[in-house]
Amino acid sequence: MQTASENLTSVQKTNGLFNQLNDYEHEQLVFCHDKATGLKSIIAIHNTTLGPALGGTRFYDYKNEADAITDVLRLSRGMTYKNAISGINLGGGKAVIIGDPAKLSNEFLWRRYGQFIDSLNGKYYTAEDVGTSIQDMEYVSQETEFVAGLPDFLGGGGDPSPVTAYGVYLGIKAGAKKKFGSDDLSKRKILVEGVGNVGTHLLNYLSKENAQIYICDVNTAKLKAAAEKYGAEVVALENALDLDIDIYAPCALGASINDESISRLKCGVIAGAANNQLKNEQVHAQMLVDKDILYAPDFLINAGGVINCYAEVNIKPYNRDYAYRLTESIYDKAMSIFEQAEKLKITTHEAAFLLAKKRIQSVAQLRAVR
């Protein structure tokens, strides 16, 4: 039984959580736990105006549960605006599993997780994210149909990272066009931070344009392989932000654009694959403007993966050419957002956010008159 003081603390924590949901404007937060498998998961559904929520499941060893909640709320909110600005009929959601995937990930944990997803009756579709794989999604699919990113032999779209990388590549080219007057990346100095699945595919596009590529990552084995394959120069993480470059492409975890990094950056364009790159959306977007750095909004240019999932969920049979065609619109949308931000004297992040929100509001109004 709780004491009076313990009960008060619980109420305060609950109120704080609901304040977070209110601030981010979420519809639902679902906690999933299974003692037998060690599953501890949180599913956040932000907005389903445009359709069922879709967003990947991140398997990560968070320092504490509060960090996991904050991450899933930010990520799911970002998915709403990513899906909206991409013109696809999906809402925003995301999920996290707390723990070390190397120790916990197995068939039975994923199947149990699939049962929790199935209990939401199609309100949320999951897919791969950091720490998860196509194989994991295959396990999930044994318990629910509400999953994307399945392997080819199951009729799925497979690994979405090549499509994500293609969209980021187009965003980089659009940023170069706006900032430097040409989208030719030949000899442009580009730093790619993070050489995971998306970062590696991005290197392929950049190397074909003969860009001068610098790479950094915590994984030295991946760095060595990427450097050899794509002719990139490895730089130490602690020195990477001090490079004199044209374009910075953050492709690791979020919040890399912050007070410290902005003070050190020597680039003209930021365009990368990482989610939630701006630690503080308003403050750091404006700091980039003040420093004359053009920012390509992450939730626009990294949308290729979710576009690929949309093609898998909504277009039968799955057609990757269709996914790439939808992703090609990222270039023109980025150019439009750059122009709109300049015209209205607002940040590019705000211009992208307003465009996404306008689509959501328009669809909500359309449905209200039925």
C-alpha positions in Angstrom: 0.0 0.0 0.0 1.3 3.5 -0.9 1.9 6.1 1.8 0.3 9.6 1.3 3.6 11.0 0.2 4.2 8.1 -2.3 0.7 8.6 -3.6 1.3 12.3 -4.1 4.5 11.6 -6.0 2.6 9.1 -8.3 0.0 11.8 -9.0 2.7 14.3 -9.8 4.4 11.9 -12.2 1.1 11.1 -13.9 0.2 14.7 -14.3 3.6 15.3 -15.8 3.1 12.5 -18.3 -0.3 13.8 -19.3 1.2 17.3 -19.7 3.7 15.8 -22.1 0.9 14.2 -24.1 -0.9 17.5 -24.1 2.1 19.5 -25.2 2.9 17.1 -28.1 -0.9 16.6 -28.9 -0.9 12.8 -28.7 -4.0 10.7 -29.0 -2.7 7.6 -27.2 0.3 6.2 -25.3 0.3 2.4 -24.8 2.6 0.6 -22.3 3.3 -3.1 -23.1 4.9 -5.5 -20.7 5.6 -9.2 -20.8 7.5 -10.8 -17.9 8.3 -14.1 -19.7 10.1 -12.5 -22.6 11.4 -9.4 -20.9 9.4 -7.1 -23.2 9.1 -3.5 -22.1 7.6 -1.4 -24.9 5.9 1.9 -25.4 3.7 2.6 -28.4 2.9 6.3 -29.1 0.1 7.2 -31.5 0.2 10.9 -32.2 -2.4 11.6 -34.9 -4.6 9.5 -37.1 -6.4 12.2 -39.1 -4.8 11.0 -42.4 -5.1 7.3 -41.7 -3.7 4.6 -39.4 -0.5 5.6 -37.6 2.7 4.1 -39.1 6.2 4.3 -37.7 9.1 2.0 -36.9 9.9 0.3 -33.6 13.2 1.4 -32.0 15.0 -1.2 -29.8 17.4 0.8 -27.6 19.0 0.5 -24.2 17.7 3.8 -22.8 19.2 5.1 -19.6 15.8 5.3 -18.0 12.1 5.0 -18.8 11.6 8.8 -18.8 14.1 9.1 -21.7 12.2 6.3 -23.6 8.9 8.1 -23.2 10.4 11.4 -24.4 12.0 9.8 -27.4 8.8 7.9 -28.5 6.7 11.0 -28.1 9.1 13.1 -30.2 9.5 10.4 -32.8 5.8 9.7 -33.2 5.0 13.4 -33.5 7.7 13.7 -36.2 6.1 10.8 -38.1 2.8 12.6 -38.3 4.4 15.5 -40.1 6.6 13.3 -42.1 3.7 11.4 -43.5 1.6 14.5 -44.0 4.2 16.4 -45.9 4.9 13.4 -48.1 1.3 13.4 -49.3 0.6 9.8 -48.1 -2.5 8.8 -46.2 -1.0 7.7 -43.0 -1.0 9.1 -39.5 2.0 9.3 -37.1 3.1 6.7 -34.6 6.2 5.2 -33.2 7.2 2.5 -30.7 10.3 1.8 -28.6 11.4 -1.4 -26.9 13.6 -0.7 -23.8 16.7 -2.8 -23.5 19.8 -4.2 -25.2 18.7 -5.9 -28.5 21.8 -8.1 -28.4 20.6 -9.6 -25.1 16.8 -9.5 -25.4 15.8 -9.8 -29.1 14.4 -13.2 -30.1 11.5 -14.7 -31.9 9.3 -15.0 -28.9 9.7 -11.4 -27.7 8.9 -10.2 -31.2 5.8 -12.4 -31.5 4.6 -11.2 -28.1 5.1 -7.7 -29.2 3.1 -8.5 -32.4 0.2 -9.6 -30.2 0.2 -6.2 -28.5 0.2 -4.4 -31.9 -2.6 -6.6 -33.1 -4.7 -5.6 -30.0 -4.8 -2.1 -31.4 -6.9 -3.3 -34.3 -5.0 -1.5 -37.1 -4.6 1.9 -35.4 -0.8 1.4 -35.5 1.4 -0.3 -38.1 5.0 -0.9 -37.2 8.2 -1.4 -39.2 12.0 -1.4 -38.7 14.0 1.3 -37.0 17.2 1.5 -35.0 18.1 -1.8 -33.5 15.5 -3.8 -35.5 15.6 -5.8 -38.7 13.5 -7.4 -41.4 13.7 -10.7 -39.6 12.2 -9.1 -36.5 9.3 -7.8 -38.6 8.8 -11.3 -40.0 8.3 -12.6 -36.5 5.9 -9.8 -35.8 3.9 -10.7 -38.9 3.2 -14.1 -37.4 1.0 -12.5 -34.9 -0.5 -9.5 -36.7 -1.1 -8.1 -40.2 -0.3 -4.6 -39.1 3.4 -4.5 -40.0 5.5 -3.2 -42.9 9.1 -3.7 -44.0 8.6 -7.4 -44.5 11.0 -9.4 -46.7 10.4 -9.7 -50.4 9.3 -13.4 -50.3 6.4 -12.4 -48.0 5.3 -9.7 -50.5 6.9 -6.9 -48.5 9.1 -4.0 -49.5 12.2 -5.3 -47.8 14.8 -3.0 -46.4 13.5 0.6 -46.7 16.9 2.2 -46.1 17.8 2.5 -49.9 14.6 4.5 -50.5 15.3 6.6 -47.4 18.8 7.3 -48.6 17.5 8.3 -52.0 15.2 10.9 -50.5 18.1 12.3 -48.4 20.3 12.4 -51.5 17.6 14.5 -53.3 17.3 16.7 -50.2 21.1 17.3 -50.3 20.9 18.2 -54.0 18.0 20.6 -53.4 19.9 22.2 -50.6 23.0 22.6 -52.8 20.9 24.1 -55.6 19.4 26.7 -53.2 22.7 27.5 -51.4 25.3 27.3 -54.1 23.3 27.7 -57.3 23.8 24.2 -58.6 22.8 20.7 -57.5 26.0 19.3 -58.9 27.7 17.6 -55.9 31.0 17.0 -57.7 33.9 18.1 -55.5 31.5 19.3 -52.8 32.8 18.5 -49.3 30.2 16.5 -47.5 30.4 15.1 -44.0 28.2 12.0 -43.4 27.8 11.3 -39.7 26.7 7.7 -39.2 27.4 4.9 -41.7 24.6 2.6 -40.8 22.1 1.2 -43.4 20.9 4.6 -44.6 24.2 6.3 -44.3 25.9 3.6 -46.3 23.4 3.8 -49.2 23.7 7.6 -49.1 27.5 7.2 -49.6 26.8 5.2 -52.7 24.8 8.1 -54.3 27.4 10.7 -53.2 30.4 8.8 -54.5 28.7 8.4 -57.9 28.7 12.2 -58.1 32.4 12.4 -57.1 31.7 14.3 -53.9 34.6 14.7 -51.5 33.2 12.6 -48.6 34.1 12.6 -45.0 32.7 10.0 -42.6 32.5 9.5 -38.8 30.8 6.9 -36.6 31.2 5.1 -33.3 31.6 1.8 -35.2 35.2 1.6 -36.4 34.6 -1.6 -38.5 31.8 0.1 -40.4 33.9 3.1 -41.0 36.8 1.1 -42.4 34.5 -0.8 -44.8 32.7 2.3 -46.0 36.0 4.2 -46.5 37.4 1.5 -48.6 34.3 1.0 -50.7 33.4 4.6 -51.3 36.7 6.4 -51.1 35.7 8.4 -48.1 38.0 10.0 -45.5 37.5 8.9 -41.9 37.5 11.6 -39.3 37.4 11.3 -35.5 34.0 12.0 -34.0 35.4 14.6 -31.7 36.9 16.6 -34.6 34.2 16.1 -37.3 32.2 19.2 -36.5 35.2 21.4 -36.9 35.7 20.5 -40.6 35.5 23.2 -43.2 32.8 21.6 -45.4 29.9 22.5 -47.7 27.3 20.0 -46.4 26.7 18.3 -43.1 24.6 15.1 -43.3 23.7 13.8 -39.8 22.6 10.2 -40.2 22.9 8.9 -36.7 20.7 9.7 -33.6 18.8 12.9 -33.1 19.5 16.2 -31.4 22.8 16.6 -33.2 21.9 20.2 -34.0 22.3 22.0 -30.7 24.1 25.0 -29.0 27.5 23.3 -29.1 27.4 21.9 -32.6 26.0 25.1 -34.2 28.8 27.1 -32.7 31.4 24.8 -34.3 29.8 24.0 -37.7 31.4 25.4 -40.8 29.0 24.4 -43.5 26.5 26.0 -45.8 23.8 23.2 -45.8 22.6 20.7 -43.3 20.7 17.8 -44.9 20.7 14.3 -43.3 18.7 11.2 -42.5 18.5 11.4 -38.6 15.2 12.1 -37.0 14.7 15.1 -34.7 18.0 16.7 -35.6 17.1 19.9 -33.9 17.4 19.6 -30.1 15.1 22.5 -29.8 13.0 23.0 -32.9 12.4 26.8 -32.6 15.7 27.9 -31.0 18.1 25.9 -33.1 16.3 26.4 -36.4 16.6 30.1 -35.8 20.2 29.8 -34.8 21.0 28.1 -38.1 19.3 31.0 -40.0 21.3 33.5 -38.0 24.5 31.6 -39.0 23.4 31.5 -42.6 23.2 27.7 -42.7 20.4 26.3 -44.8 18.6 23.4 -43.1 16.7 20.8 -45.1 13.9 19.7 -42.6 14.6 16.1 -41.6 11.0 14.9 -41.6 10.8 15.9 -45.3 14.0 14.5 -46.8 14.2 11.3 -44.7 10.6 10.3 -45.7 11.6 7.7 -48.3 11.5 4.8 -45.8 7.9 5.5 -44.7 6.9 6.2 -48.4 8.2 2.7 -49.1 6.2 1.3 -46.2 3.1 3.1 -47.5 3.6 1.5 -50.9 3.8 -1.9 -49.2 0.7 -1.4 -47.0 -1.6 0.3 -49.5 -0.5 -0.8 -52.9 -1.0 -4.5 -53.7 1.2 -6.0 -55.0 4.1 -4.0 -53.6 5.9 -2.0 -56.3 9.3 -0.5 -55.5 9.3 1.7 -58.6 6.1 3.3 -57.3 7.9 4.0 -54.0 10.8 5.7 -55.8 8.5 7.8 -57.9 6.8 9.1 -54.8 10.1 9.8 -53.2 11.3 11.8 -56.1 8.9 14.6 -55.1 11.2 15.4 -52.1 13.4 17.5 -54.3 10.7 19.9 -55.5 9.0 20.0 -52.1 12.4 21.0 -50.5 12.9 23.7 -53.1 9.4 25.0 -52.4 9.9 25.1 -48.7 13.2 26.9 -49.0 11.5 29.6 -51.1 8.5 29.8 -48.8 10.8 30.2 -45.8 12.7 33.0 -47.5 9.4 34.7 -48.6 7.8 34.6 -45.2 11.0 35.2 -43.3 10.6 32.1 -41.2 12.8 29.1 -40.7 12.7 26.2 -43.1 11.6 23.9 -40.2 8.6 26.2 -39.6 7.8 26.4 -43.3 7.7 22.6 -43.6 5.8 22.2 -40.4 3.1 24.7 -41.6 2.8 22.8 -44.9 2.3 19.5 -43.1 -0.1 20.9 -40.6 -2.2 22.5 -43.4 -2.7 19.2 -45.1 -3.8 17.6 -41.8 -6.3 20.4 -41.1 -7.7 20.3 -44.6 -8.4 16.6 -44.4 -9.9 17.0 -40.9 -12.3 19.7 -42.3 -13.1 17.5 -45.3 -14.2 14.6 -43.0 -16.1 16.9 -40.7 -18.6 17.8 -43.5 -19.5 14.2 -44.3 
